Tab-separated table of C-alpha atoms in Angstrom:
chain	number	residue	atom	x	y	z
E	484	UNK	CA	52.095	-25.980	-63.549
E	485	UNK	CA	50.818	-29.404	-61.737
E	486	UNK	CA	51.378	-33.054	-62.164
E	487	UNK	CA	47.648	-33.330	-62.689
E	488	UNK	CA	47.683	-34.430	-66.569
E	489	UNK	CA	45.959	-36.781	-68.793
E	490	UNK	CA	48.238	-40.159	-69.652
E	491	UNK	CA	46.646	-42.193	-72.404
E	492	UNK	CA	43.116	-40.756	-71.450
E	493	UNK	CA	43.430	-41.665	-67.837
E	494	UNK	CA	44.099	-38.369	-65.343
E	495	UNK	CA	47.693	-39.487	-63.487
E	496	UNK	CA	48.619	-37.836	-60.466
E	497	UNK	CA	52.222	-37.977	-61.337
E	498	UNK	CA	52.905	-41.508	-62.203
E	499	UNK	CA	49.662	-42.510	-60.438
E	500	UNK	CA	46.172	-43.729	-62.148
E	501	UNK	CA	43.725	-41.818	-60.195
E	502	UNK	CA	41.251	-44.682	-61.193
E	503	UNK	CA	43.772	-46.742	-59.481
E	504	UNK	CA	43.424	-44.876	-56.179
E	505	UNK	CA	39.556	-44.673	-56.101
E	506	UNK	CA	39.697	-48.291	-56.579
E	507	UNK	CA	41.626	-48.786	-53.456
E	508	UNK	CA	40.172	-45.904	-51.313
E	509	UNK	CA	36.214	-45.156	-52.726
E	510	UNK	CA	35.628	-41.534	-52.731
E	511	UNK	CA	36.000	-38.931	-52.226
E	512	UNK	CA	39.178	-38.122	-51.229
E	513	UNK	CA	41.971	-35.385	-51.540
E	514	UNK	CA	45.280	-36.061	-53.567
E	515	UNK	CA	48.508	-34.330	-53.129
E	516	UNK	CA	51.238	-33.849	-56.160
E	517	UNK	CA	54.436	-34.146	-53.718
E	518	UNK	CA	56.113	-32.909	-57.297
E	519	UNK	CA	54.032	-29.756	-57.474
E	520	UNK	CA	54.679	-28.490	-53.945
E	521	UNK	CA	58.070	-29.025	-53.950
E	522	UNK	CA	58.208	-26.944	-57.683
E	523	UNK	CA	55.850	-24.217	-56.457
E	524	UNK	CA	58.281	-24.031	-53.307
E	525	UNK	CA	61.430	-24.001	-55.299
E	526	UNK	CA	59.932	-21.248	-57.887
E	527	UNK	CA	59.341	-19.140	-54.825
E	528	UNK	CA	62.241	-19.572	-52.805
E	529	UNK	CA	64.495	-19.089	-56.279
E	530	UNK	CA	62.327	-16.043	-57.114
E	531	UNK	CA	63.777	-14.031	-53.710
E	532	UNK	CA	67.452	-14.717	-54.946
E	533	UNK	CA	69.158	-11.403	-53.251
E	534	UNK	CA	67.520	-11.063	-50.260
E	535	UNK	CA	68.149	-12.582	-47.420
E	536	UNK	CA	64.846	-14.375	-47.340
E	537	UNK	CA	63.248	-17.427	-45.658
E	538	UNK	CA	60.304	-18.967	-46.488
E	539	UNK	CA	58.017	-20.059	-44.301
E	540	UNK	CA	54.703	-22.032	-45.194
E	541	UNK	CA	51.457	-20.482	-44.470
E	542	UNK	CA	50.486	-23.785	-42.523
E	543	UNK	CA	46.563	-23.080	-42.574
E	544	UNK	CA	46.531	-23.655	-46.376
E	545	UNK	CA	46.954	-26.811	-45.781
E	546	UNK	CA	48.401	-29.023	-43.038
E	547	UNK	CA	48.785	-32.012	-43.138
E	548	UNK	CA	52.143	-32.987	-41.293
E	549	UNK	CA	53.056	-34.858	-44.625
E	550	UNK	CA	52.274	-31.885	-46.546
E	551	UNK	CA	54.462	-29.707	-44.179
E	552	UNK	CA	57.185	-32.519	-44.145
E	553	UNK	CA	57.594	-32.425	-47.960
E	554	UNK	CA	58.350	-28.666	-47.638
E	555	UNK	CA	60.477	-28.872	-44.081
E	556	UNK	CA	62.832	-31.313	-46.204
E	557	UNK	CA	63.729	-28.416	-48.727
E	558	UNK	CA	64.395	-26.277	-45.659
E	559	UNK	CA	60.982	-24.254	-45.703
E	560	UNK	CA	60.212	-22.686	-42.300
E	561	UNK	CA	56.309	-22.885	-41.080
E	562	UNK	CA	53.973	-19.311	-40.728
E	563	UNK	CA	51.128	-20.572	-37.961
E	564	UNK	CA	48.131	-19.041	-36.551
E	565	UNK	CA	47.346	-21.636	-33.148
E	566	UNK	CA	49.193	-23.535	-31.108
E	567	UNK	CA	47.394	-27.048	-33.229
E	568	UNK	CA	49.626	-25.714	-36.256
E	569	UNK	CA	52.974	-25.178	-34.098
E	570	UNK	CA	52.659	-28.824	-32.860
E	571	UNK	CA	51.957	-30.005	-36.573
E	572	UNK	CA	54.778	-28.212	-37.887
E	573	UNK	CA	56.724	-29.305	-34.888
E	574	UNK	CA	55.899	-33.079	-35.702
E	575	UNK	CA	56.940	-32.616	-39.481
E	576	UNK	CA	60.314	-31.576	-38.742
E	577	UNK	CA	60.326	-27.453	-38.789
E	578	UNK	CA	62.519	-26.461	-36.796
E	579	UNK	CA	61.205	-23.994	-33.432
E	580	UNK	CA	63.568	-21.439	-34.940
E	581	UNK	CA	62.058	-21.487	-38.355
E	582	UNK	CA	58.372	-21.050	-37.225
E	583	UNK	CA	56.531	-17.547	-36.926
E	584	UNK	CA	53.508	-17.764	-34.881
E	585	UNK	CA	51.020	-15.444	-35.973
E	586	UNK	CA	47.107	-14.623	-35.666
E	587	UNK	CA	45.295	-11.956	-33.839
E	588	UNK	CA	43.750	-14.047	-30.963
E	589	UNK	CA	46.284	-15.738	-29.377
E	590	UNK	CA	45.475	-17.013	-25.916
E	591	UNK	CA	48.007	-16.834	-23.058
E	592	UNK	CA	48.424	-20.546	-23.053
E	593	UNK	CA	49.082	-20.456	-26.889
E	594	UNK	CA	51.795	-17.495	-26.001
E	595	UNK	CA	53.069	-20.022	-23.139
E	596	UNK	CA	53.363	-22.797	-25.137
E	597	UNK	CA	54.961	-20.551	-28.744
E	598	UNK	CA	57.660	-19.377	-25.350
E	599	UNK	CA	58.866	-22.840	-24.397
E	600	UNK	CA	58.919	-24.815	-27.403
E	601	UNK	CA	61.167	-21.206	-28.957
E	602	UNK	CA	59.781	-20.129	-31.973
E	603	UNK	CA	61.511	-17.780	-34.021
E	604	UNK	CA	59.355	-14.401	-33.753
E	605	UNK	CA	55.952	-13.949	-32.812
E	606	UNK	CA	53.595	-11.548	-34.651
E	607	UNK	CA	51.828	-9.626	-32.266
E	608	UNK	CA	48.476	-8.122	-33.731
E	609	UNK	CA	47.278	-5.622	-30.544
E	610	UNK	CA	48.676	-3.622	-27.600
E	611	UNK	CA	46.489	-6.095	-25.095
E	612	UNK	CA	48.383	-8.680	-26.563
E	613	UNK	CA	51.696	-7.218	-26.389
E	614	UNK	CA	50.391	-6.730	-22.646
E	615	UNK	CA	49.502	-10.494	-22.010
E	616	UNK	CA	52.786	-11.532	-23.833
E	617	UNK	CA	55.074	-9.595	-21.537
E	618	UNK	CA	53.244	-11.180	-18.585
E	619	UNK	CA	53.557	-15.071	-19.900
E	620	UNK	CA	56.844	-14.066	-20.747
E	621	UNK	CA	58.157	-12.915	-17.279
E	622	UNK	CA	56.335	-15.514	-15.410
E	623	UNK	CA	58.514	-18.365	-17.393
E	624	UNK	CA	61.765	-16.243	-17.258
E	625	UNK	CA	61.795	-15.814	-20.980
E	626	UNK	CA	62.453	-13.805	-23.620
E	627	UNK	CA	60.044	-12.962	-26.385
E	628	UNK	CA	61.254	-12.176	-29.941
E	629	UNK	CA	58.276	-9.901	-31.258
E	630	UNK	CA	57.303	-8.226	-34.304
E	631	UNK	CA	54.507	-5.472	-34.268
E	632	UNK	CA	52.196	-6.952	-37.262
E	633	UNK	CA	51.030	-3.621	-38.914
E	634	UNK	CA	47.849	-2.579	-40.456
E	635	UNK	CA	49.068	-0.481	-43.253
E	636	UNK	CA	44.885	0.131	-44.614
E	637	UNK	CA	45.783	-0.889	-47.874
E	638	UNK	CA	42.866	-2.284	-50.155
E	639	UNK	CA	44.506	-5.667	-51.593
E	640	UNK	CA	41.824	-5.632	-53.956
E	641	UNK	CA	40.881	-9.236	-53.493
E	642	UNK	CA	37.346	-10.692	-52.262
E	643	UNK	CA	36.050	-8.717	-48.957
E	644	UNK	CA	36.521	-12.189	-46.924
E	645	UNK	CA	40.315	-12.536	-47.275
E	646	UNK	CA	41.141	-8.958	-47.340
E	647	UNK	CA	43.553	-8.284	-44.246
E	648	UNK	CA	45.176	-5.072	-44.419
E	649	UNK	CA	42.452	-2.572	-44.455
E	650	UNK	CA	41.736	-0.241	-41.371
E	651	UNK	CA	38.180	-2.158	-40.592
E	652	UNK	CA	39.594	-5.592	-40.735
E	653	UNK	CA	41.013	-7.275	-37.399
E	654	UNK	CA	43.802	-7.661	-38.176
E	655	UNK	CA	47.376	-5.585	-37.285
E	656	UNK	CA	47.977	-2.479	-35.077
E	657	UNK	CA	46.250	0.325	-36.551
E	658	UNK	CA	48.439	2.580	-38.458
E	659	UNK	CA	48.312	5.357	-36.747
E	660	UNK	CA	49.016	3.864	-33.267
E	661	UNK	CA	52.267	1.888	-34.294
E	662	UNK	CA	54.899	4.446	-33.127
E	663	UNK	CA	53.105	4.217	-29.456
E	664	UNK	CA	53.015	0.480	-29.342
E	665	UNK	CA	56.519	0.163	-30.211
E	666	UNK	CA	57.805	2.823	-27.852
E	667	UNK	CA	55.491	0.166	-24.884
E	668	UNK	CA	57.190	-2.735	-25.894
E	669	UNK	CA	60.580	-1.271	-25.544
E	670	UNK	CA	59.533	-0.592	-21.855
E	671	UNK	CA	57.942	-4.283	-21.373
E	672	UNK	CA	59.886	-6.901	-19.651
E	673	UNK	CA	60.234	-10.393	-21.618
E	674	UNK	CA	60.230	-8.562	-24.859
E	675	UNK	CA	62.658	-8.116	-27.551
E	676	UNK	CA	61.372	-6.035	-30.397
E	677	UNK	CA	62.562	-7.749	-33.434
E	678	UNK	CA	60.780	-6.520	-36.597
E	679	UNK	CA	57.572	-5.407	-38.393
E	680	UNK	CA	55.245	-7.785	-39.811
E	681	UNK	CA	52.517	-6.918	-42.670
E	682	UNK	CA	49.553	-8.902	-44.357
E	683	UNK	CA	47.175	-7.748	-46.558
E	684	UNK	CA	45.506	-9.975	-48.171
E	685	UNK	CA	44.821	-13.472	-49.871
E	686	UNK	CA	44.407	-14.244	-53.427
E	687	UNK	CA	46.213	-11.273	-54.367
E	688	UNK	CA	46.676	-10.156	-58.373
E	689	UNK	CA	47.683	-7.155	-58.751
E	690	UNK	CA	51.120	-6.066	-57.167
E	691	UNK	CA	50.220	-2.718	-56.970
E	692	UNK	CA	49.092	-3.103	-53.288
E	693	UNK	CA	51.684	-4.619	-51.932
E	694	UNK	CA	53.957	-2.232	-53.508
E	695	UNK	CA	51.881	0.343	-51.914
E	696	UNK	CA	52.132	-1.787	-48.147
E	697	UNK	CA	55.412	-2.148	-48.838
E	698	UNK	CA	56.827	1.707	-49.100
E	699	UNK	CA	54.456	2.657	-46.435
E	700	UNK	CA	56.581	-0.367	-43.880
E	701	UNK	CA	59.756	1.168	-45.242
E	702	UNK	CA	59.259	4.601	-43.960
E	703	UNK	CA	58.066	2.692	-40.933
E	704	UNK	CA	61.336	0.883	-40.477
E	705	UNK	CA	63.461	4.528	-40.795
E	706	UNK	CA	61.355	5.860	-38.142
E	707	UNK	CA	61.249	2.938	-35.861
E	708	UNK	CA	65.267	2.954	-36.205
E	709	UNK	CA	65.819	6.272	-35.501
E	710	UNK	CA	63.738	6.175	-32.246
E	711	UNK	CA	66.158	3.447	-31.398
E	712	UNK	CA	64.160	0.076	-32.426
E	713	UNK	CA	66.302	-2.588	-33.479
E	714	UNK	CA	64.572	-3.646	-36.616
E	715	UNK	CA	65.958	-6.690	-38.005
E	716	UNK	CA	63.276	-9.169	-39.463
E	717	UNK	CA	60.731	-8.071	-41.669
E	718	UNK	CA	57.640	-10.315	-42.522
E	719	UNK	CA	56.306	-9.543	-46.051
E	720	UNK	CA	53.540	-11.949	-45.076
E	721	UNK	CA	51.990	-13.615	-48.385
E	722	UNK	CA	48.411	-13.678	-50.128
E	723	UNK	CA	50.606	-14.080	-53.446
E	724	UNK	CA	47.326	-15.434	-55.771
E	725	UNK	CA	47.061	-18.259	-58.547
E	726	UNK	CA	44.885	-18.813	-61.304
E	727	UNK	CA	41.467	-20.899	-60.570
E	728	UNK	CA	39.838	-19.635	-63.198
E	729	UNK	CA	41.237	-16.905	-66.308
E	730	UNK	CA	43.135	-14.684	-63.507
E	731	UNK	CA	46.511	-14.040	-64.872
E	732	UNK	CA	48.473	-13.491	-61.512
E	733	UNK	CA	51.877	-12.218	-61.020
E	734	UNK	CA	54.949	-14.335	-61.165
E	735	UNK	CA	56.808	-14.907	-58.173
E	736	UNK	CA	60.046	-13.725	-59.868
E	737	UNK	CA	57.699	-10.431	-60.899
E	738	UNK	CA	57.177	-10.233	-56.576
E	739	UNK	CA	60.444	-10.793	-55.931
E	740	UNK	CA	61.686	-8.159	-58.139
E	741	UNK	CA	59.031	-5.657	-56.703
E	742	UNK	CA	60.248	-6.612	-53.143
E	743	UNK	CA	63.848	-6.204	-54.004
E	744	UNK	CA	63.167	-3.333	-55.660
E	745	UNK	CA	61.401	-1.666	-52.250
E	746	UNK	CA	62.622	-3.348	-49.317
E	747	UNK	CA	66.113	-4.056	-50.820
E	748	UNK	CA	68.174	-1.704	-48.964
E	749	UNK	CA	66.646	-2.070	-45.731
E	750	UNK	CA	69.262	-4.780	-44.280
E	751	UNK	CA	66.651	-6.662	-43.206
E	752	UNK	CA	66.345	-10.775	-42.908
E	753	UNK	CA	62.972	-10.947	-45.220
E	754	UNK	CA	60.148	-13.468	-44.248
E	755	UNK	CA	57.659	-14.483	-47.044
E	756	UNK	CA	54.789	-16.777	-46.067
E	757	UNK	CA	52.997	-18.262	-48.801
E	758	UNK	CA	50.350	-20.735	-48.622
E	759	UNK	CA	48.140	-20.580	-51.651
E	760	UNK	CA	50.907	-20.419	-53.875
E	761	UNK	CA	52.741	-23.428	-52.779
E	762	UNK	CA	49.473	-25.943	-51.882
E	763	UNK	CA	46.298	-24.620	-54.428
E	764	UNK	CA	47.555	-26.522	-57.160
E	765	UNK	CA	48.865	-29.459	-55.684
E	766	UNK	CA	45.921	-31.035	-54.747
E	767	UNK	CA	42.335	-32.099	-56.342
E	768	UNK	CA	39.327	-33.573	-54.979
E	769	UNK	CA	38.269	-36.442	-56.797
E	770	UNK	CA	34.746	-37.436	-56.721
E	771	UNK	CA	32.185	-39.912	-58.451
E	772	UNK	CA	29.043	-39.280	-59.650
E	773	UNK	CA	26.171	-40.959	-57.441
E	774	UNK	CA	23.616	-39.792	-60.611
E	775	UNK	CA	22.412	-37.493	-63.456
E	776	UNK	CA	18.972	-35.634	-62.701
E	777	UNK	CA	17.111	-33.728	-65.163
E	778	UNK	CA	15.779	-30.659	-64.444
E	779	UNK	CA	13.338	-28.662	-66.136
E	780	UNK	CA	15.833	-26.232	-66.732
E	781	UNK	CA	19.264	-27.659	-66.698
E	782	UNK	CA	21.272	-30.938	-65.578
E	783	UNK	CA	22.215	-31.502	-62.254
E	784	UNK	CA	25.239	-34.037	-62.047
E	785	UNK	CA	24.989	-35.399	-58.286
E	786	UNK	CA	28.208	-36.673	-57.065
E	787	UNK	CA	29.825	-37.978	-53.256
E	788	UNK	CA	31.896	-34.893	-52.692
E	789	UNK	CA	29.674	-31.905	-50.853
E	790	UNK	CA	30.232	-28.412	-49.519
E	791	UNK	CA	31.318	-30.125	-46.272
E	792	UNK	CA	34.267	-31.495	-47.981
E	793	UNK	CA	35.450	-28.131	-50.149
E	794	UNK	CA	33.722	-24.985	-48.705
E	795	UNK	CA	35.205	-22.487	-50.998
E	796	UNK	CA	32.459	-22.198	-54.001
E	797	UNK	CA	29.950	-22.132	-51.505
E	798	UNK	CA	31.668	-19.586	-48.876
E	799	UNK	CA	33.468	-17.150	-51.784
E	800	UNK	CA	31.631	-18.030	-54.614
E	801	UNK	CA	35.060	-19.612	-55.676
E	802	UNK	CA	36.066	-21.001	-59.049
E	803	UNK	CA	37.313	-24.125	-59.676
E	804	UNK	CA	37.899	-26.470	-62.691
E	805	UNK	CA	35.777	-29.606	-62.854
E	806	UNK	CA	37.451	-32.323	-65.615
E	807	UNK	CA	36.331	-36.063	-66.006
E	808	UNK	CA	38.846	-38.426	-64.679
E	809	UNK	CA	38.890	-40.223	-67.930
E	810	UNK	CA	39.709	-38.047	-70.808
E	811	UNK	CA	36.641	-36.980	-73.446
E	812	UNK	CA	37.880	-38.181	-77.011
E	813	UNK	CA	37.945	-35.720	-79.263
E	814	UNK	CA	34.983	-33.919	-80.806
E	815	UNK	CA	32.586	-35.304	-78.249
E	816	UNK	CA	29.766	-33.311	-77.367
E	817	UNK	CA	29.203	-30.853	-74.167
E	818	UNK	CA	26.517	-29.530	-72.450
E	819	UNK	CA	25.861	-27.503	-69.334
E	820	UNK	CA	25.355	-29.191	-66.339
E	821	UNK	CA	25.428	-28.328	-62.404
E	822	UNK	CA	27.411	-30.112	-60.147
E	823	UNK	CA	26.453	-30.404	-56.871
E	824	UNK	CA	26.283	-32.712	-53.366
E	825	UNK	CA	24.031	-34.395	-51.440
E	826	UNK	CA	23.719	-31.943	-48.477
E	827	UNK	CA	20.592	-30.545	-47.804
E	828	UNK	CA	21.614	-27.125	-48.860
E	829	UNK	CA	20.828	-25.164	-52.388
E	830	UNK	CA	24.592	-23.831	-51.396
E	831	UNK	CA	26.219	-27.528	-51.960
E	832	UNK	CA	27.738	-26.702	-55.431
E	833	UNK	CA	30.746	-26.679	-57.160
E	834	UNK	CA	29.907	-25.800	-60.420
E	835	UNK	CA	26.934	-23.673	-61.997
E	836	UNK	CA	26.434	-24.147	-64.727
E	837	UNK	CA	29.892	-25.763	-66.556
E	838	UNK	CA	30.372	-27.447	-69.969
E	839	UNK	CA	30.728	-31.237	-69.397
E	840	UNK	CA	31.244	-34.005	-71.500
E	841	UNK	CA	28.368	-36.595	-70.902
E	842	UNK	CA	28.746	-37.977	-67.525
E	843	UNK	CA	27.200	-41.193	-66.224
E	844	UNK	CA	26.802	-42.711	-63.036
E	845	UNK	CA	29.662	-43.696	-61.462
E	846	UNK	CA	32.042	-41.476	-63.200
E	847	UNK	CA	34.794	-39.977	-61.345
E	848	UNK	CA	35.223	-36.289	-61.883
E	849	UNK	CA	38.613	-33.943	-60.244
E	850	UNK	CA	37.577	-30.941	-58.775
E	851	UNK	CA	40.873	-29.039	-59.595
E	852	UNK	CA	42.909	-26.249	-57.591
E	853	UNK	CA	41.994	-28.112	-54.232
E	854	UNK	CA	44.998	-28.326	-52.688
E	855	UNK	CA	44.557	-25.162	-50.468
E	856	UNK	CA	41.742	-24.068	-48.121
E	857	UNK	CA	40.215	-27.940	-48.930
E	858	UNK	CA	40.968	-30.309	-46.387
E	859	UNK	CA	41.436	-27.397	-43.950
E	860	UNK	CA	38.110	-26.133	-44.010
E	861	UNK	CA	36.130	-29.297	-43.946
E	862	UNK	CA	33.665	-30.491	-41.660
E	863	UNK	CA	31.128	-32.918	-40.466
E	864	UNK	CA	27.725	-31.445	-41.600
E	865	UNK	CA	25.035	-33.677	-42.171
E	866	UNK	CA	27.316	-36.803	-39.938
E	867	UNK	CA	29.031	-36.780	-43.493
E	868	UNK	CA	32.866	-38.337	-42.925
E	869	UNK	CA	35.647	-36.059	-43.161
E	870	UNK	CA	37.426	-37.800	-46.272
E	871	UNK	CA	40.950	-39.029	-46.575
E	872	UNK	CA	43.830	-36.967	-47.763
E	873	UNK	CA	46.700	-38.829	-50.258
E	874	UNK	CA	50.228	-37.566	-51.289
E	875	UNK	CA	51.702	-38.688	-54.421
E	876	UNK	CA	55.224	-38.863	-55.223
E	877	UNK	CA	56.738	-40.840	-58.624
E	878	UNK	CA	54.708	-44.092	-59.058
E	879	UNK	CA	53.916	-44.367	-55.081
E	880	UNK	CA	51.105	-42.927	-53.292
E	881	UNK	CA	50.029	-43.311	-49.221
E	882	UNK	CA	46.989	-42.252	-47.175
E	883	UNK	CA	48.071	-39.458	-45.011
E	884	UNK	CA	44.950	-39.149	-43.385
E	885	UNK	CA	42.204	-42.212	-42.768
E	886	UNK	CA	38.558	-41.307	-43.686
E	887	UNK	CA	36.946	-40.388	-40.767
E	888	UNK	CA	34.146	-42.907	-40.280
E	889	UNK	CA	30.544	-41.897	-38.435
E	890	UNK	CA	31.751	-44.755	-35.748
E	891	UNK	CA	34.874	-42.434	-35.207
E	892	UNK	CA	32.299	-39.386	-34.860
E	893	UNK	CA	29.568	-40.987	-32.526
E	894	UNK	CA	32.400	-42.552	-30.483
E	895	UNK	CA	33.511	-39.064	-29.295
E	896	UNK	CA	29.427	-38.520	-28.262
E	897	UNK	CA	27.890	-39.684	-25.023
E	898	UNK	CA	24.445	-39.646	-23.405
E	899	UNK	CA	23.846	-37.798	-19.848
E	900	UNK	CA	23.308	-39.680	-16.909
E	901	UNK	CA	19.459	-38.631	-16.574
E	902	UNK	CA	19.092	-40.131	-20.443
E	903	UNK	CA	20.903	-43.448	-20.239
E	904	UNK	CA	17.939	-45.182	-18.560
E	905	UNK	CA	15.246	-43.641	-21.371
């Protein structure tokens, strides 16, 4: 569910015209349902009832600090992957002690910097790591709280570029070697072993997988204790998926069960970090159309929005629902059209070929499902500016993040000495 909907044949975000905000803004531009995220969050967080769980946000999803801020208010924790998402999560009010810094290339600055501000755990991903770690850790005369992340090579059964948990990905402590780089870190100085960690996976929809992940980190956890580990967190990690297109994913209260079910006896505090889940469908990116070309073979509808701005149907061939701003009436005709941007790439489209209503120029069209891996993954290409990012809440909406202009990109530019004079 979202608080995307049609009001008297004008999409609201909440109680919000979205006309109303292209008016003030131009486009295109992201908007947030503050409504939706804090449902999706609630859903989720009610869903592990039973388990002493905390959720933290997968902050890469999306993070914007008011995004984040929304969720810290409800008493979500923050999952980050670079010292740039501690300090955002830091600046929207997450607690230190509710933030697990994870990712499998930490630097030893980023280790430094997780050490002093005291983050709750951090994941390490690799016995160099776990090596570096002890080292920052004893220079500052601190402790480390660590969890081994593991790499259980489980196929999540999702799309090759998201899949985590497999024994060719990066990521995780290879299964076999786990029991070793435990047995080091007991014998490290600045490190507390504190739990396991696990991730397989992104856009996950079967729950088969982690079931299998799962059973393989309990037997983990009764070995681990009875070589004298202290195991008392265990990260679940996320990947939960949602439906962009006709997947039918499971429920969160059909994960929870599974979890309880599995890791239920462990006596373990249970992290969950969900990103997807919580952010996808909170957000759209709405768009206007700059003009209709004909093609010999089919319609290409030409709007502001590019691949710059939303990545994700170019990079994963990703599905998302494209829906005029202002509602069709009924009966009115549709035809196949592809919508794409103005970059200079047969890759900048969102849509090939989809079932439209007649569109004009200067129509504004919501690219739905947005809300995650969106704003994240944007860039400049082509000197295009990044666009801004709105959260809605009742009848109220703000910018949370300006556009970025092309003066704000050439400012950060500069000529060498030896061309100044050309």
């Amino acid at each position: 569910m979202d608080h995307f909907q049609y009001r008297s044949g004008e999409m609201v975000a909440e109680a919000v015209p979205l006309t109303r905000i292209a008016d003030d803004i131009g486009t295109p531009f992201y908007c947030y349902s503050a409504a939706t995220l804090e449902r999706h969050y609630q859903v989720f967080t009610d869903a592990m009832t039973g388990l002493d769980a905390c959720v933290c946000y997968a902050v890469k999803a999306n993070s914007n600090i008011a995004v984040i801020a929304t969720l810290a208010r409800l008493g979500a924790g923050a999952d980050v992957v670079s010292a740039g998402e501690m300090r955002r999560a830091l600046v929207a009010g997450v607690p230190a002690s509710n933030i697990l810094f994870s990712g499998v290339g930490k630097t030893a600055d980023e280790l430094a910097q997780a050490l002093k501000a005291g983050v709750l755990q951090i994941n390490v991903e690799s016995a160099p790591e776990l090596e570096t770690l002890s080292g920052v850790a004893e220079s500052l005369g601190l402790e480390a709280k660590v969890a081994i992340r593991v790499n259980p090579d489980v196929d999540a059964l999702t799309h090759e570029k998201i899949a985590t948990g497999k024994s060719e990905n990066k990521f995780g402590v290879d299964w076999g070697e786990v029991p070793g780089v435990y047995a080091r870190a007991a014998d490290l100085p600045g490190i507390r072993i504190t739990g396991v960690a696990v991730h397989i996976g992104s856009q996950i929809l079967d729950l088969e997988p982690y079931r299998q992940a799962y059973g393989k980190v309990v037997d983990l956890v009764g070995r681990l204790r009875a070589e004298g580990h202290a195991i008392e967190h265990l990260d679940l990690g996320g990947g939960l998926g949602i439906p962009y297109e006709e997947e039918q994913p499971p429920s969160p209260e059909e994960y929870g069960a599974m979890v309880r079910e599995v890791v239920g006896d462990l006596d373990c505090k249970v992290f969950f970090e969900p990103g997807r889940l919580i952010a996808g469908n909170a957000g759209i990116l709405v768009t206007r159309v700059v003009r209709v070309k004909e093609g010999t073979s089919r319609s290409f509808v030409i709007v502001d929005a590019a691949m710059n701005d939303l990545v994700r149907p170019t990079l994963y061939n990703a599905h998302h629902a494209i829906v005029p701003v202002l509602e069709a009436p009924d009966g009115v005709q549709h035809a196949e059209a592809e919508v794409v941007g103005p970059i200079c790439e047969t890759g900048d489209t969102f849509g090939k070929p989809r079932m439209l209503p007649k569109t004009a120029e200067g129509d504004l069209l919501a690219i739905r499902t947005a809300g995650a891996y969106g704003a994240v993954m944007a860039s400049a290409y082509n000197t295009r500016p990044l666009i801004p990012e709105v959260l809605v809440s009742g009848e109220e909406y703000a910018v949370i993040r300006d556009r970025i202009t092309v003066d704000d990109m050439l400012s950060r530019e500069s000529l060498p000495g030896w061309l100044e004079d050309g």
